[in-house]
Every structure is written in structure tokens, then in C-alpha cells.
Amino acid sequence: MADLTSNFIGIKSPNPFWLASAPPTDKEYNVRRAFEAGWGGVVWKTLGEDGPPIVNVNGPRYGAIWGADRRLLGLNNIELITDRPLEVNLREIKSVKKDYPDRAVVVSLMVPCEEAAWKKILPLVEETGADGVELNFGCPHGMSERGMGSAVGQVPEYIEMVTRWVKANSRMPCIVKLTPNITDIRRPAEAAHAGGADAVSLINTINSIVSVDLDLFAPQPTIGTKGAHGGYCGPAVKPIALNMVAEIARNQLTADLPISGIGGITTWRDAAEFMALGAGNVQVCTAAMTYGFKIVEEMISGLSQWMDEKALTDTAQIVGRAVPNCSDWQNLNLNYVAKAKIDQDKCINCGRCYAACEDTSHQAIAMSEDRTFSVIDEECVACNLCVNVCPVEDCITMEPMKPGSVDPRTGKTVQDTHGDWTTHPNNPGSVAAE
């Protein structure tokens, strides 16, 4: 059977599934329940300095986006870092780590951008026996207005500076948690790398307002008569997170920087995708908040079974496998040609493919008098829209044309469909263009 044991920057855990720094990791009770359910590690909810108390709102803290079936697609939260006393958190972290020495316990930290503040808190965390620290440079609300969170994560120079402070004043491995609220994720990752970070984790939440109460005319969640922007997470952010992870993994300046992947991970397949794009392990939050801690059982069994089917024995064999195939548009193979095919046995004659293609695409689907739908190969550009709007899985598929066959749309012979586009006339450097 596949070995799911994880060794991420020297932090060992029985599997690569960690709980992210968030409400599920805010106290000893939760973390113990998580470990009993099978989670490989946790990142303890962000601790702040021992100073003025953190005061959260006593009203709704979450807004939501649902699918048509009421499935939760995204959460927006306006919760701050832990509002529990620092000494209580430290005592509980020490107790949990003592009882679960085989599990990863990493502590998320956020203090003012002053070296003295970091020098003060790091020894306190180190004394708990925690396996490492994660620097929270990502929160887009509440703390960022106080010069912390994403206010630091959006300035590469600050990231490098604080990371150097942490590495100079602690023996613990240091993970830098990056904000997605930035134009180019490669720059803060490079700064963390330059500062000596052992790894980066991403993405933190995306700055957002998910809805407006049209009676109060205020953003939701609404506290009294007002609302505020918050942090967006959940399945809906997964595509953004995957892209940012890949950007770091395929950047030459950060290609050797370990990554902890975060963002909408709900299933073992999501985790495998993050790992294939360069993540050494993954962190989960919204899925646990939606379905409970035992969802990790499905993640563990699913990943293990898939690895067995692929004859993979170690999770390290997954990490980065898709990075060489992650490219830029100009490197795509323009000689590749495919056509949509409709399986009439699976078709329920709903007409979604026809409406989408006829009204908004290339008029490549025909509808007969008896409401049978078929693809017009002469018009099909293989845009894949019909596949995506079809409600029946695998009813419409994209079938590659074999080299040597004639594309009925262009009348040209299909060339090598597995090579690059160097022979295509659209490429200014190709022989055909010359």
C-alpha cells in the first residue's frame, strides 16, 4: 500500500493533510478531536502579542456563496486572530504536542512589524515543543488595518525583513503564509526565500464582499447596520490557489522552495492536484468546517487508493509531477485538433449544449426536428463549452483527430498532435511562417 507519511521541511506527520490556521484549530479541544479523526497535523490559529485583547464581533462572522443545490462553494469571514489569552494558547499547544508527538503542530504568528515583538514571542512558542511557526502575512481584514497581515504580505521588503528576524531568533522551521491579494505572487515568494524561509504556504483568503443585504443596503455578514470586507475561501478559490502554487513552483528563483498548498481543498483529488503542481503537503479549513473533521478519512483512503492504482509508493513521487507541463499560452501546441462528440445513449435532450453554442459560441451543434443534437465538425473549434454546460457527465467528450486526417473546418491535414507549435504558421519563428 502507498505510504502517506509526510516529511515537510523536516516536520513529520502520518499523512500530508493538515488543518489550516483558522477556527478549527483555535483550541486544544478542537485539535485533539482533529488528531483522533486522523489529521496529520495542524497549524494553530494565529497568536498575537501579549498586549491589548483581540475583540471579535458578537454577530455573524461568515457570509456564504452557495451552488444551486445549496452546496457551500465559498465562505467569507470577518473573524480576527485568536481572541484567547496568549498564555492559555501556549499551555494548550504544549499539552497537545506532548500527547501527540507523531503529529505536526505548527503555530501561526502575527505581531507588529518590529523585531522586538518577534524576539519576545518566538521563545515562548519554542518552549511549547511546537514543530515550527507559520508567519501570517495574509489576513486581508481587521489586522491589516493595524499594519499586520496582508499589509505586510503585500510588501516584499517587509516579508524578507521579518523572515530574517524570525530565522535569526528561532531554531524552528519557518513557513511564510502568503496573501493572494497581490498582482504577482512570485515577488513575495522570492522575498520569503531571500529571507531564509524554510517554506511558503498559500493561499490565504481573498479580499471580498460576497453579498449585499438589499433591505439594509449593507454588505453581508451585517453587524447592526454595517458590513465590512472579509476573507474569501472554500472550493471557489481553488483555481486561483492552484495557479499561484504553480507560479511559484515553476519560477526558477523559487523552484526549490517547499510549498504548503491551501485553498478550497475538499477531496483527495484536490490534494493530489495541489501536490502535482508543487505542494509538499496541503492545509484544509472550509471542508472541515462544512463536513466535520472526519472528512479526512475519505481524503486518506482516496489518496491511498489512487496512489496504489498509479503504482506510487510515496507522496514525494506526486510532488511537482505536473510542473513541467504547466506552461504559457505561446508554448501550446497549435497543431493539436479535437472535435466534440455527443453520446446519444447518454444524452437527455436538454438542449443546453445547443443553446450555449448557437447563442454564444460557433454554431457547431445542430438540433433535428425530433430534438436530437449532433456536432457539426465543419464548425467545431473544440472550445469545450458544450462539455462544461452539459449536465450529464461524459455525455459530450473532446476527441483528438489523428495526425494525417483532414480537419473538416479548415481543410488542412492534421499534423503531429503531441509536439510543440514550432512548425505552425502562427509561430513567427517557424519554417512555415518563413
Coordinates of C-alpha atoms in Angstrom, one line a residue:
M1 CA 0.0 0.0 0.0
A2 CA 1.0 3.6 -0.6
D3 CA 2.9 5.3 2.2
L4 CA 1.2 8.6 3.1
T5 CA 3.9 9.5 5.7
S6 CA 4.9 13.1 5.1
N7 CA 8.2 14.8 5.8
F8 CA 7.7 18.5 5.1
I9 CA 10.8 20.7 5.8
G10 CA 11.7 18.2 8.5
I11 CA 8.3 18.2 10.1
K12 CA 7.0 14.7 10.1
S13 CA 3.3 13.6 10.1
P14 CA 1.5 10.4 9.3
N15 CA -0.2 11.9 6.3
P16 CA 0.1 15.2 4.3
F17 CA -3.3 16.5 5.4
W18 CA -3.0 19.4 7.9
L19 CA -5.7 21.7 9.2
A20 CA -5.0 25.3 8.3
S21 CA -4.8 28.1 10.8
A22 CA -8.5 29.0 11.4
P23 CA -11.4 28.5 13.8
P24 CA -11.0 24.6 13.7
T25 CA -7.5 25.0 15.3
D26 CA -8.3 27.6 17.9
K27 CA -8.2 25.5 21.0
E28 CA -7.0 22.2 22.5
Y29 CA -10.4 20.6 22.4
N30 CA -10.7 21.0 18.6
V31 CA -7.2 19.9 17.9
R32 CA -7.4 16.8 20.0
R33 CA -10.6 15.9 18.1
A34 CA -8.9 16.5 14.8
F35 CA -6.0 14.3 15.7
E36 CA -8.3 11.5 16.8
A37 CA -10.1 11.8 13.5
G38 CA -6.8 11.2 11.6
W39 CA -5.4 14.6 10.6
G40 CA -1.7 14.5 10.1
G41 CA -1.1 18.0 11.5
V42 CA -2.5 21.4 12.4
V43 CA -1.4 25.0 12.1
W44 CA -2.7 26.5 15.4
K45 CA -4.9 29.6 14.9
T46 CA -2.9 32.7 14.7
L47 CA -1.4 34.0 18.0
G48 CA -0.8 37.7 18.7
E49 CA 1.4 39.5 21.2
D50 CA 0.5 39.6 24.9
G51 CA -1.0 43.0 24.9
P52 CA -4.4 44.7 24.3
P53 CA -7.0 41.9 23.9
I54 CA -8.3 41.0 20.5
V55 CA -12.1 41.7 20.3
N56 CA -14.1 39.9 17.7
V57 CA -17.6 40.9 16.6
N58 CA -20.5 39.2 18.5
G59 CA -22.7 38.9 15.4
P60 CA -22.4 37.0 12.2
R61 CA -18.8 36.3 11.2
Y62 CA -19.4 34.5 7.9
G63 CA -21.0 35.2 4.6
A64 CA -21.5 32.4 2.0
I65 CA -21.9 31.6 -1.7
W66 CA -23.9 28.5 -2.5
G67 CA -24.5 26.4 -5.6
A68 CA -28.0 25.7 -6.9
D69 CA -28.2 22.7 -4.7
R70 CA -27.3 24.7 -1.6
R71 CA -23.8 23.2 -1.6
L72 CA -21.4 25.6 0.0
L73 CA -19.0 27.0 -2.6
G74 CA -17.3 29.8 -0.7
L75 CA -17.1 31.4 2.8
N76 CA -16.3 35.0 3.6
N77 CA -15.2 35.6 7.2
I78 CA -14.6 38.7 9.2
E79 CA -13.1 36.9 12.2
L80 CA -9.8 38.1 13.6
I81 CA -6.8 36.1 15.0
T82 CA -7.4 34.2 18.3
D83 CA -9.1 36.2 21.0
R84 CA -8.0 33.7 23.7
P85 CA -5.1 34.7 26.0
L86 CA -1.6 34.0 24.8
E87 CA -0.6 32.0 27.9
V88 CA -3.7 29.8 27.5
N89 CA -2.9 29.0 23.9
L90 CA 0.7 28.3 24.7
R91 CA -0.2 26.0 27.5
E92 CA -2.6 24.1 25.3
I93 CA -0.1 23.8 22.5
K94 CA 2.4 22.3 24.8
S95 CA -0.2 19.8 26.2
V96 CA -1.3 18.7 22.7
K97 CA 2.2 18.2 21.3
K98 CA 3.2 16.2 24.4
D99 CA 0.3 13.8 23.9
Y100 CA 0.6 13.6 20.1
P101 CA 4.4 13.6 19.3
D102 CA 3.8 12.0 15.9
R103 CA 1.6 14.8 14.7
A104 CA 2.7 18.1 13.2
V105 CA 1.9 21.1 15.4
V106 CA 2.8 24.4 13.7
V107 CA 2.0 27.8 15.3
S108 CA 0.7 30.7 13.3
L109 CA 2.0 34.1 14.4
M110 CA 1.1 37.7 13.8
V111 CA 2.7 40.5 15.8
P112 CA 3.6 44.1 14.9
C113 CA 6.4 44.7 12.3
E114 CA 9.0 45.3 14.9
E115 CA 11.9 42.9 15.7
A116 CA 11.4 43.3 19.4
A117 CA 7.9 41.9 19.2
W118 CA 9.1 38.8 17.3
K119 CA 12.1 38.3 19.7
K120 CA 9.6 38.3 22.5
I121 CA 7.1 35.8 21.2
L122 CA 9.3 33.3 19.4
P123 CA 11.0 31.8 22.6
L124 CA 7.5 31.4 24.1
V125 CA 6.4 29.3 21.2
E126 CA 9.6 27.4 21.0
E127 CA 9.2 26.3 24.7
T128 CA 6.0 24.5 23.8
G129 CA 7.8 22.0 21.7
A130 CA 5.9 23.0 18.6
D131 CA 7.4 21.8 15.3
G132 CA 7.5 25.2 13.6
V133 CA 6.0 28.6 13.0
E134 CA 3.9 30.0 10.2
L135 CA 4.1 33.8 9.7
N136 CA 0.6 35.1 8.9
F137 CA 1.2 37.7 6.2
G138 CA -2.1 37.1 4.6
C139 CA -5.2 38.2 6.5
P140 CA -6.9 40.8 4.4
H141 CA -9.2 42.3 7.1
G142 CA -9.1 43.6 10.6
M143 CA -5.4 43.1 11.3
S144 CA -4.2 44.5 8.0
E145 CA -5.7 47.9 9.0
R146 CA -3.3 47.7 12.0
G147 CA -0.2 47.2 9.8
M148 CA -0.1 43.4 10.0
G149 CA -1.5 40.5 7.9
S150 CA -1.7 41.3 4.2
A151 CA -0.3 44.8 4.9
V152 CA 3.0 43.0 5.4
G153 CA 2.4 40.4 2.8
Q154 CA 1.9 42.9 0.0
V155 CA 5.3 44.4 0.6
P156 CA 8.1 42.0 -0.4
E157 CA 10.7 44.1 1.5
Y158 CA 8.8 43.6 4.7
I159 CA 8.4 39.9 4.1
E160 CA 12.1 39.4 3.7
M161 CA 12.9 41.6 6.7
V162 CA 10.5 39.9 9.1
T163 CA 11.5 36.4 7.9
R164 CA 15.2 37.3 8.6
W165 CA 14.2 38.3 12.1
V166 CA 12.4 35.0 12.7
K167 CA 15.2 32.9 11.4
A168 CA 17.8 34.8 13.4
N169 CA 15.8 34.5 16.6
S170 CA 14.5 30.9 16.5
R171 CA 15.6 27.4 15.7
M172 CA 12.1 26.4 14.5
P173 CA 11.4 25.8 10.8
C174 CA 9.7 28.9 9.4
I175 CA 6.8 28.8 6.9
V176 CA 5.7 32.1 5.4
K177 CA 2.0 32.3 4.6
L178 CA 1.4 34.5 1.5
T179 CA -1.6 36.7 0.6
P180 CA -3.3 36.2 -2.8
N181 CA -4.2 39.9 -2.7
I182 CA -1.3 40.9 -4.9
T183 CA -0.6 41.2 -8.6
D184 CA 2.3 38.8 -8.9
I185 CA 2.6 36.0 -6.3
R186 CA 6.2 35.3 -7.3
R187 CA 7.6 38.5 -5.8
P188 CA 6.6 37.8 -2.2
A189 CA 7.7 34.2 -2.6
E190 CA 11.1 35.4 -3.7
A191 CA 11.3 37.7 -0.8
A192 CA 10.4 34.9 1.7
H193 CA 13.1 32.7 0.0
A194 CA 15.7 35.5 0.2
G195 CA 14.8 36.0 3.9
G196 CA 15.6 32.4 4.6
A197 CA 12.1 30.9 4.9
D198 CA 12.0 27.1 5.0
A199 CA 8.8 27.1 3.0
V200 CA 5.8 29.2 2.0
S201 CA 2.1 28.4 2.4
L202 CA -0.7 29.7 0.1
I203 CA -3.2 31.0 -0.5
N204 CA -4.6 32.9 2.4
T205 CA -8.1 34.3 2.0
I206 CA -9.1 36.6 -0.9
N207 CA -10.3 40.1 0.0
S208 CA -14.1 40.1 -0.7
I209 CA -17.6 41.1 -0.2
V210 CA -19.9 38.2 -1.0
S211 CA -23.3 39.8 -0.9
V212 CA -25.3 42.9 0.0
D213 CA -28.5 42.9 2.1
L214 CA -30.9 44.8 -0.1
D215 CA -33.2 45.8 2.8
L216 CA -30.4 47.2 5.0
F217 CA -28.2 48.2 2.0
A218 CA -25.2 46.9 3.8
P219 CA -22.6 44.2 3.0
Q220 CA -23.1 40.7 4.5
P221 CA -22.4 39.5 7.1
T222 CA -24.0 42.6 8.6
I223 CA -23.2 43.7 12.1
G224 CA -26.1 46.0 13.1
T225 CA -26.4 48.3 10.1
K226 CA -22.9 47.9 8.6
G227 CA -20.7 45.3 7.0
A228 CA -17.0 45.1 6.0
H229 CA -14.8 43.3 3.5
G230 CA -13.6 39.9 4.6
G231 CA -11.5 36.9 3.6
Y232 CA -12.9 34.5 0.9
C233 CA -12.1 30.8 1.0
G234 CA -13.6 27.5 0.0
P235 CA -14.0 25.4 -3.2
A236 CA -14.5 28.6 -5.3
V237 CA -10.9 29.8 -4.7
K238 CA -9.2 26.5 -5.6
P239 CA -8.4 27.6 -9.3
I240 CA -6.8 30.8 -8.0
A241 CA -4.8 28.9 -5.5
L242 CA -3.6 26.2 -7.9
N243 CA -2.3 28.9 -10.3
M244 CA -0.4 30.7 -7.6
V245 CA 1.2 27.5 -6.3
A246 CA 2.2 26.6 -9.9
E247 CA 3.6 30.1 -10.5
I248 CA 6.0 29.7 -7.5
A249 CA 6.9 26.1 -8.4
R250 CA 7.9 26.9 -11.9
N251 CA 9.7 30.1 -11.1
Q252 CA 13.5 29.5 -11.3
L253 CA 14.1 31.7 -8.3
T254 CA 11.8 29.7 -6.1
A255 CA 11.7 26.3 -7.7
D256 CA 13.5 24.8 -4.7
L257 CA 11.2 26.5 -2.1
P258 CA 8.9 23.9 -0.4
I259 CA 5.2 24.8 -0.6
S260 CA 2.2 24.0 1.6
G261 CA -0.9 24.2 -0.6
I262 CA -4.1 25.9 0.7
G263 CA -7.3 26.9 -1.0
G264 CA -10.6 25.0 -1.5
I265 CA -9.2 21.5 -0.8
T266 CA -12.2 19.3 -0.2
T267 CA -11.3 15.9 -1.6
W268 CA -8.2 13.7 -2.0
R269 CA -8.2 14.7 -5.7
D270 CA -7.9 18.3 -4.8
A271 CA -5.0 17.5 -2.6
A272 CA -3.3 15.4 -5.4
E273 CA -3.7 18.3 -7.8
F274 CA -2.0 20.7 -5.4
M275 CA 0.8 18.3 -4.9
A276 CA 1.2 17.6 -8.6
L277 CA 1.7 21.4 -9.0
G278 CA 4.4 21.5 -6.4
A279 CA 2.9 21.4 -2.9
G280 CA 4.7 19.2 -0.5
N281 CA 1.6 18.9 1.7
V282 CA -1.8 20.6 2.0
Q283 CA -3.8 22.5 4.5
V284 CA -7.6 22.3 4.8
C285 CA -10.1 24.6 6.5
T286 CA -13.5 25.2 4.8
A287 CA -14.1 21.5 4.1
A288 CA -13.6 20.6 7.8
M289 CA -15.9 23.5 8.8
T290 CA -18.5 22.2 6.3
Y291 CA -18.4 18.5 6.8
G292 CA -16.6 18.0 10.1
F293 CA -13.2 16.5 11.0
K294 CA -13.9 13.0 9.8
I295 CA -13.8 14.2 6.1
V296 CA -10.0 13.4 6.4
E297 CA -10.8 9.7 6.4
E298 CA -12.1 10.0 2.8
M299 CA -9.0 12.1 1.9
I300 CA -6.7 9.5 3.3
S301 CA -8.4 6.4 1.8
G302 CA -8.9 8.1 -1.6
L303 CA -5.3 9.3 -2.0
S304 CA -4.0 5.9 -0.9
Q305 CA -6.2 4.0 -3.3
W306 CA -5.3 6.3 -6.2
M307 CA -1.6 6.0 -5.5
D308 CA -1.9 2.2 -5.4
E309 CA -3.6 2.3 -8.8
K310 CA -0.8 4.5 -10.1
A311 CA 1.8 2.3 -8.6
L312 CA 3.0 5.2 -6.5
T313 CA 4.5 4.3 -3.1
D314 CA 5.4 7.7 -1.6
T315 CA 3.7 11.1 -1.7
A316 CA 7.0 12.6 -2.7
Q317 CA 6.5 10.9 -6.1
I318 CA 3.5 13.2 -6.7
V319 CA 5.0 16.5 -5.8
G320 CA 5.8 18.6 -8.9
R321 CA 4.8 16.0 -11.5
A322 CA 2.6 18.4 -13.4
V323 CA 5.0 21.4 -13.2
P324 CA 6.9 20.6 -16.4
N325 CA 3.6 20.5 -18.3
C326 CA 2.4 23.9 -16.8
S327 CA 3.4 26.4 -19.5
D328 CA 2.4 29.7 -21.0
W329 CA 0.0 30.1 -23.9
Q330 CA 2.6 30.8 -26.5
N331 CA 4.1 27.4 -25.9
L332 CA 0.8 25.5 -26.5
N333 CA 0.6 23.1 -29.5
L334 CA -1.5 24.8 -32.2
N335 CA -1.2 21.7 -34.4
Y336 CA -3.4 19.8 -32.0
V337 CA -7.0 19.4 -33.3
A338 CA -10.0 17.9 -31.4
K339 CA -13.8 17.8 -32.1
A340 CA -16.8 17.4 -29.7
K341 CA -18.7 14.1 -29.8
I342 CA -22.1 13.6 -28.3
D343 CA -23.0 10.1 -26.9
Q344 CA -26.6 9.7 -27.9
D345 CA -27.2 7.0 -25.4
K346 CA -26.4 9.3 -22.6
C347 CA -28.0 12.5 -24.0
I348 CA -31.1 13.6 -22.2
N349 CA -32.0 16.1 -24.9
C350 CA -32.0 19.1 -22.6
G351 CA -30.6 21.4 -25.3
R352 CA -28.1 23.2 -23.1
C353 CA -25.2 22.5 -25.5
Y354 CA -27.2 23.7 -28.4
A355 CA -28.3 26.9 -26.7
A356 CA -24.8 27.7 -25.5
C357 CA -23.1 27.0 -28.8
E358 CA -25.8 28.6 -31.0
D359 CA -26.1 31.8 -29.0
T360 CA -22.6 32.4 -27.6
S361 CA -20.1 30.3 -29.5
H362 CA -19.6 28.9 -33.0
Q363 CA -22.9 27.4 -34.1
A364 CA -21.4 24.0 -34.2
I365 CA -24.3 21.9 -32.8
A366 CA -27.4 21.0 -34.8
M367 CA -30.8 20.2 -33.5
S368 CA -33.1 18.0 -35.5
E369 CA -36.9 18.1 -35.6
D370 CA -37.1 15.2 -33.1
R371 CA -34.7 17.2 -30.8
T372 CA -31.6 15.1 -31.4
F373 CA -28.4 17.0 -31.1
S374 CA -25.2 16.5 -33.2
V375 CA -21.9 18.2 -33.7
I376 CA -21.2 20.0 -37.0
D377 CA -17.5 19.1 -37.4
E378 CA -17.0 21.8 -40.0
E379 CA -17.8 24.5 -37.5
C380 CA -16.4 23.0 -34.2
V381 CA -13.3 24.7 -32.9
A382 CA -13.1 22.4 -29.9
C383 CA -13.7 25.2 -27.4
N384 CA -15.2 22.7 -24.9
L385 CA -18.1 25.0 -23.9
C386 CA -20.6 22.2 -24.7
V387 CA -18.8 19.8 -22.4
N388 CA -18.9 22.3 -19.5
V389 CA -22.6 23.2 -19.7
C390 CA -23.8 19.6 -20.3
P391 CA -25.4 18.3 -17.1
V392 CA -24.6 14.6 -17.9
E393 CA -21.0 13.6 -17.1
D394 CA -19.1 12.2 -20.1
C395 CA -22.1 12.7 -22.5
I396 CA -20.0 15.1 -24.5
T397 CA -16.3 14.4 -24.9
M398 CA -13.5 16.0 -26.9
E399 CA -11.9 13.5 -29.3
P400 CA -8.5 14.3 -30.7
M401 CA -8.1 14.0 -34.5
K402 CA -5.3 11.6 -35.7
P403 CA -2.3 13.0 -37.5
G404 CA -2.8 12.8 -41.2
S405 CA -6.5 13.2 -41.1
V406 CA -8.2 16.3 -42.6
D407 CA -9.8 18.9 -40.4
P408 CA -13.2 19.5 -41.9
R409 CA -13.3 23.0 -40.6
T410 CA -10.0 24.2 -42.2
G411 CA -9.5 21.6 -44.9
K412 CA -5.9 21.2 -43.6
T413 CA -4.1 18.0 -42.7
V414 CA -3.7 17.5 -39.0
Q415 CA 0.0 17.4 -38.1
D416 CA 1.8 16.0 -35.1
T417 CA -0.7 16.5 -32.2
H418 CA 1.8 15.7 -29.5
G419 CA 4.7 18.1 -30.4
D420 CA 5.0 21.8 -29.9
W421 CA 3.9 24.5 -32.2
T422 CA 7.2 25.3 -33.7
T423 CA 6.0 24.2 -37.2
H424 CA 2.8 26.2 -37.0
P425 CA 2.5 29.2 -39.3
N426 CA 1.2 31.3 -36.4
N427 CA 4.7 31.0 -34.9
P428 CA 6.8 33.8 -36.3
G429 CA 9.9 31.7 -35.9
S430 CA 8.6 28.6 -37.7
V431 CA 9.7 27.3 -41.1
A432 CA 6.1 27.5 -42.3
A433 CA 6.0 31.2 -41.5
E434 CA 9.2 31.9 -43.3

